[in-house]
Coordinates of C-alpha atoms in Angstrom, one line a residue:
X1 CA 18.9 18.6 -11.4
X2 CA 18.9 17.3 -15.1
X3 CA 22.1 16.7 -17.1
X4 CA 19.9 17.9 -20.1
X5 CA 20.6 21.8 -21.1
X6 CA 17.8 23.5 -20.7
X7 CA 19.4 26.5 -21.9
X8 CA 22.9 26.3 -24.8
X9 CA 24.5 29.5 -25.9
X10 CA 27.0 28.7 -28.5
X11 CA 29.5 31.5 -29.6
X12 CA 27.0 34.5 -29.2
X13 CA 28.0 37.4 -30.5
X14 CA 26.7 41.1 -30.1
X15 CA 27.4 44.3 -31.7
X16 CA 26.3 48.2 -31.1
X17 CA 27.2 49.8 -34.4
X18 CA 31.1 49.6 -34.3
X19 CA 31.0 48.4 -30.7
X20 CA 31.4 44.5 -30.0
X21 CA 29.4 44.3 -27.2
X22 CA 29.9 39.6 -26.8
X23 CA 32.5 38.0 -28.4
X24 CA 31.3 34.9 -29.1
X25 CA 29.7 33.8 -25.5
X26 CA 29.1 30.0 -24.5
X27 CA 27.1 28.7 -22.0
X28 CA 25.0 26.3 -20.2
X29 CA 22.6 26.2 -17.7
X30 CA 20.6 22.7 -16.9
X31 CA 17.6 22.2 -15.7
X32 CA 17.1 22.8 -12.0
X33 CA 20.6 24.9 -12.2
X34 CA 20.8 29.1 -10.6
X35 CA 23.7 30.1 -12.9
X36 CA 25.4 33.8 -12.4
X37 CA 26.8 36.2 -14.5
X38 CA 28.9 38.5 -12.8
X39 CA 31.5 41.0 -13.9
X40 CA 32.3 44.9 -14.1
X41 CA 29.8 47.0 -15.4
X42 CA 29.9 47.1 -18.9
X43 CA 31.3 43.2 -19.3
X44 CA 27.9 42.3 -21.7
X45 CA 26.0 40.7 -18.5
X46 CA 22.6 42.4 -19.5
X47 CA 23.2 42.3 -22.7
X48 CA 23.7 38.5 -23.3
X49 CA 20.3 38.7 -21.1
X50 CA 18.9 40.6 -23.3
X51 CA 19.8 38.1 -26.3
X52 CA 18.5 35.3 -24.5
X53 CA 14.7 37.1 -24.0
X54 CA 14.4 37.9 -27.6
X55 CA 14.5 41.8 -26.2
X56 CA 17.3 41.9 -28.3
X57 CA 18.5 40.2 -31.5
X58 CA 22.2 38.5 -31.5
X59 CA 24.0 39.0 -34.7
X60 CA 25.6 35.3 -35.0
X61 CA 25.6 32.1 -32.9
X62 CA 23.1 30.6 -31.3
X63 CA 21.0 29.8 -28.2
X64 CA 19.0 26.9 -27.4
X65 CA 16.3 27.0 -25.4
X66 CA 15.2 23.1 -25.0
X67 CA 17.0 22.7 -28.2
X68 CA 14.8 25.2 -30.0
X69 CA 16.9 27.9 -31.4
X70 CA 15.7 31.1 -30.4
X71 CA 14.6 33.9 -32.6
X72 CA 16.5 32.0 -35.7
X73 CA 17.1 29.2 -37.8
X74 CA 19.8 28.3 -39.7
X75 CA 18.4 27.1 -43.5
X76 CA 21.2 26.6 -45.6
X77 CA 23.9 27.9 -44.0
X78 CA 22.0 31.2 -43.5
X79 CA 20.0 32.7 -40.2
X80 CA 16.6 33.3 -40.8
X81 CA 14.2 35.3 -38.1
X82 CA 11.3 33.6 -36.7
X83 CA 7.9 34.3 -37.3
X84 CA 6.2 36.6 -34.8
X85 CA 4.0 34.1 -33.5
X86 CA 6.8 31.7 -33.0
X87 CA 9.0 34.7 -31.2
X88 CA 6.2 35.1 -29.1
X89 CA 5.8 31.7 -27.7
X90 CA 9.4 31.4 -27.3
X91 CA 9.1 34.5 -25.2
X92 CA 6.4 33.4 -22.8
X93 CA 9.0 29.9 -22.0
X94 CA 11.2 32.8 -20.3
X95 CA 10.3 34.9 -17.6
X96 CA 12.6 38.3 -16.6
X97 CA 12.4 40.1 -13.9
X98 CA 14.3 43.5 -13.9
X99 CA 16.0 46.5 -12.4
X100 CA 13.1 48.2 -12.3
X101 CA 10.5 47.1 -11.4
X102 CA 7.4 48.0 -14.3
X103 CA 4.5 47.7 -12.6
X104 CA 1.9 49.0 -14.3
X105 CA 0.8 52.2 -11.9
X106 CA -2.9 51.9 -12.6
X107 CA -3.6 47.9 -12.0
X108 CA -2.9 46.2 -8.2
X109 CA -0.6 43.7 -7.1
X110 CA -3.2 41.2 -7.9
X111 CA -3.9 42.4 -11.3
X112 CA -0.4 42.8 -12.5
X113 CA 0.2 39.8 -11.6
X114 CA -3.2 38.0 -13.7
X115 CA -2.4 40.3 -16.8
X116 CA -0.2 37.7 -18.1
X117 CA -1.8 35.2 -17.2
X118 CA -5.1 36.3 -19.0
X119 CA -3.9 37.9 -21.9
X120 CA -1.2 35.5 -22.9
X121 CA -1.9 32.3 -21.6
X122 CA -6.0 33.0 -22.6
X123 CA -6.5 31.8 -18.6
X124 CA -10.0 32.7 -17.3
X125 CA -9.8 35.4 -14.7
X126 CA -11.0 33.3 -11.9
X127 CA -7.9 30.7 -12.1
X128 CA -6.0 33.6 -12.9
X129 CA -6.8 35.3 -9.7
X130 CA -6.4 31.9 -8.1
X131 CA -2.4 31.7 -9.4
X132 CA -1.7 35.6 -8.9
X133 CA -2.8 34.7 -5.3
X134 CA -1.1 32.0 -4.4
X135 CA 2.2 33.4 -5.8
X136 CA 1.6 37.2 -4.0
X137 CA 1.6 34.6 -0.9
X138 CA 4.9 32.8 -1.4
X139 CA 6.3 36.0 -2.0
X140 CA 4.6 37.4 1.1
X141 CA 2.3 39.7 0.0
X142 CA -0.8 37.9 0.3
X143 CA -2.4 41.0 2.4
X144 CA -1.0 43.3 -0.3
X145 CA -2.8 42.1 -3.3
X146 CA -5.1 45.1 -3.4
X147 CA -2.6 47.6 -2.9
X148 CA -1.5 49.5 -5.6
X149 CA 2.6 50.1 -7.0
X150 CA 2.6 53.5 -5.2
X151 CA 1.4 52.3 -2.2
X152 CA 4.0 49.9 -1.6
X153 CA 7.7 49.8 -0.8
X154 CA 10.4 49.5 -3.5
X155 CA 11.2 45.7 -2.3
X156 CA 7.5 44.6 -2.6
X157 CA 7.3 46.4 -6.0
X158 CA 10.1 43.8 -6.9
X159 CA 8.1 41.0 -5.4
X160 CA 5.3 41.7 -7.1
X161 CA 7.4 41.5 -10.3
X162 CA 8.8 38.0 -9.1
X163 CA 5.3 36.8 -8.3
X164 CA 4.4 38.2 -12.1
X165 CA 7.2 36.3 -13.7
X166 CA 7.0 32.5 -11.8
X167 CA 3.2 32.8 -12.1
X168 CA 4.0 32.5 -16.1
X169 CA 5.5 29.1 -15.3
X170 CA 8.8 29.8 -17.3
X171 CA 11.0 27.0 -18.0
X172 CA 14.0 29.6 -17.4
X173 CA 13.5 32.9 -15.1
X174 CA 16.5 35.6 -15.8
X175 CA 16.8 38.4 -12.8
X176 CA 19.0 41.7 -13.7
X177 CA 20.4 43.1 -11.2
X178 CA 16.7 43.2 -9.7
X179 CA 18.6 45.0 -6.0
X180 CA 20.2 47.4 -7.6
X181 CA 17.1 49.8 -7.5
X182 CA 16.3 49.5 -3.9
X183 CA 17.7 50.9 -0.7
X184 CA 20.2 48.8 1.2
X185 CA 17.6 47.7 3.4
X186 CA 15.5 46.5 1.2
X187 CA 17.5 44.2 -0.8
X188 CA 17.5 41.4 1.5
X189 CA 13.7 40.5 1.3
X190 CA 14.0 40.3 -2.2
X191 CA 16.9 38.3 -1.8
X192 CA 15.3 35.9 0.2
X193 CA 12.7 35.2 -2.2
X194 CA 14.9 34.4 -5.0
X195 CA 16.5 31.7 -2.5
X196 CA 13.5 29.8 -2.0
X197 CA 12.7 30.0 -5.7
X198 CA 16.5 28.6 -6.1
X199 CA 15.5 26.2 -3.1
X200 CA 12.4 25.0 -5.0
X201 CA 14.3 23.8 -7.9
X202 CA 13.7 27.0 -10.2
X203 CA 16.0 27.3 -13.2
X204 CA 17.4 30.6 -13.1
X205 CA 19.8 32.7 -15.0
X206 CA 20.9 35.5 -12.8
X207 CA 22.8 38.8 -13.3
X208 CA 24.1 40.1 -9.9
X209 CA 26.3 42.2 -7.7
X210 CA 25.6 40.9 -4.5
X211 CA 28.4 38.4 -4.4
X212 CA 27.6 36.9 -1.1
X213 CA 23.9 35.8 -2.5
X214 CA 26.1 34.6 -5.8
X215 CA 28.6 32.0 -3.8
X216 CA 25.7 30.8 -1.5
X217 CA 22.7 30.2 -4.2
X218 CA 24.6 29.6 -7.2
X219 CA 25.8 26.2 -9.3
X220 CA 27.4 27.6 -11.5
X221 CA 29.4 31.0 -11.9
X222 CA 30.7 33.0 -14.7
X223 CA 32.7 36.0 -14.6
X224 CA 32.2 37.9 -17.9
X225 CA 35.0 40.3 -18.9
X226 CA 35.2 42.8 -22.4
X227 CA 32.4 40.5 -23.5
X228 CA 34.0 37.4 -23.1
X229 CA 33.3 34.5 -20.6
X230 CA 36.8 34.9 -18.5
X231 CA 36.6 32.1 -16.0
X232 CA 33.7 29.7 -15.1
X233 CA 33.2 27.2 -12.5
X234 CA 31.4 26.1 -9.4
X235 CA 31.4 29.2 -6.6
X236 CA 34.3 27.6 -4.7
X237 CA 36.7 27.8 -8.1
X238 CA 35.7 31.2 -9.3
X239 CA 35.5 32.8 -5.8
X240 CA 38.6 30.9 -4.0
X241 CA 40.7 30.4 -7.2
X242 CA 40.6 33.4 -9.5
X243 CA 43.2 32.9 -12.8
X244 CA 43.3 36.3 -13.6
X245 CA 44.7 39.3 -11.9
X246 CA 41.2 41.0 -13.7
X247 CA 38.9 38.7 -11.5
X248 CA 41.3 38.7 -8.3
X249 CA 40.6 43.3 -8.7
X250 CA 37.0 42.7 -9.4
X251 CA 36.6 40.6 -6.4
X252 CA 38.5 42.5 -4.4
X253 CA 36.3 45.6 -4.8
X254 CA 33.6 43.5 -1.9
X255 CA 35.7 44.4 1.1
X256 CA 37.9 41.1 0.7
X257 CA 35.1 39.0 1.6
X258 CA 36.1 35.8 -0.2
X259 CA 39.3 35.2 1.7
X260 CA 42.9 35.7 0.5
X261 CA 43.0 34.3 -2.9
X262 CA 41.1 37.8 -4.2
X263 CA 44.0 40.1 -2.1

């Protein structure tokens, strides 16, 4: 794990018409780091997700991706949007995989998974087909690669999604709340997949409710709160040592899982 930041978010801020959604968010997450957002719904999680994939546009601070600003530059003492093109590269360096799943109905596993690849990395379809295969295999669904969205469950939709995102090679892959759309039993193979990609040294930036998952996979928590980082730390501090009464009630709603400091 590098001591560089990969990714720096520096007083973000976020508002919905009168509604101030972040409230001036910092963080970090270094390269080789699975950092989690966690938090009530409503705290600015997906939001400040949102911010960092360019899918939507912060109104001050800023956020570093390798050191290049994303989405702006400061000239003067003034923001300034990025060109298109320069949005769009940006954009391809971090890979998202969501609560739904958007497949595209009409293409297979294996073709969802080369569209990328083909249309913006300009990859010929032959290595392309090559890379979708070998990530539909890590994510076991090597003998589902022909198979259509509808004909597959909700948990290998969601792998196929995974498989699209890490075949893009992203320097940072963001996951929102990508178990929240399946049925309980479900949730655990797509869990298990984002551990080995932790395991292999992805960089990941990871919105989630499933708290257990959180405390073993994570570096780095941070429990967001009214759009502000509350309390951060390794798993052991946030989990075991909660300052607030507000974190001790949020983490008591998981059947009092993590031990007595949450009761």
């Amino acid at each position: 794990m590098s001591d560089q930041p990969l990714l720096q978010a520096t007083g973000v801020r976020k508002s919905f018409g009168s509604v101030e959604v972040l409230k001036g968010i910092d963080l970090t997450v270094r390269q080789g780091q699975v950092v989690s957002l966690i938090g009530a719904s409503g705290s600015g999680k997906t939001t400040f997700l949102r911010c960092v994939n360019l899918l939507e546009e912060h109104d001050a601070g800023e956020i570093l991706l390798d050191g290049d600003p994303i989405g702006y530059r400061v000239d003067g003492g003034r923001r300034r949007r990025l060109s298109e093109a320069r949005v769009s590269a940006q954009r391809a360096r971090i890979g998202m995989v969501f609560q739904q799943f958007n497949l595209f109905p009409h293409l297979t596993a294996e073709d969802n998974v080369m569209l990328g690849l083909t249309k913006v990395l300009n990859k010929p379809k032959a290595e392309a087909r090559d890379i979708a295969g070998h990530w539909l295999s890590r994510v076991g669904l090597a003998e589902r690669r022909a198979h259509y969205p509808y004909q597959l469950s909700g948990g290998q939709q969601q792998r196929v999604a995974m498989a699209r995102a890490v075949a893009m090679e992203p320097r940072l892959l963001l996951f929102d709340e990508v178990t929240s759309a399946l049925d309980p039993e479900l949730v655990a193979e797509v869990l298990q997949v984002m551990q080995k990609l932790a395991e292999s040294g992805m960089t990941m930036l990871v919105v989630s409710h499933e708290m257990l998952f959180v405390r073993d996979v994570s570096h780095h928590v941070v429990f967001m709160d009214g759009g502000k980082v509350a309390q951060a730390g390794a798993p052991a501090e946030v989990f075991d040592r909660p300052q607030s009464e507000r974190l001790r009630s949020f983490l008591g709603r998981f059947h009092g899982i993590f031990g007595s400091a949450v009761r």
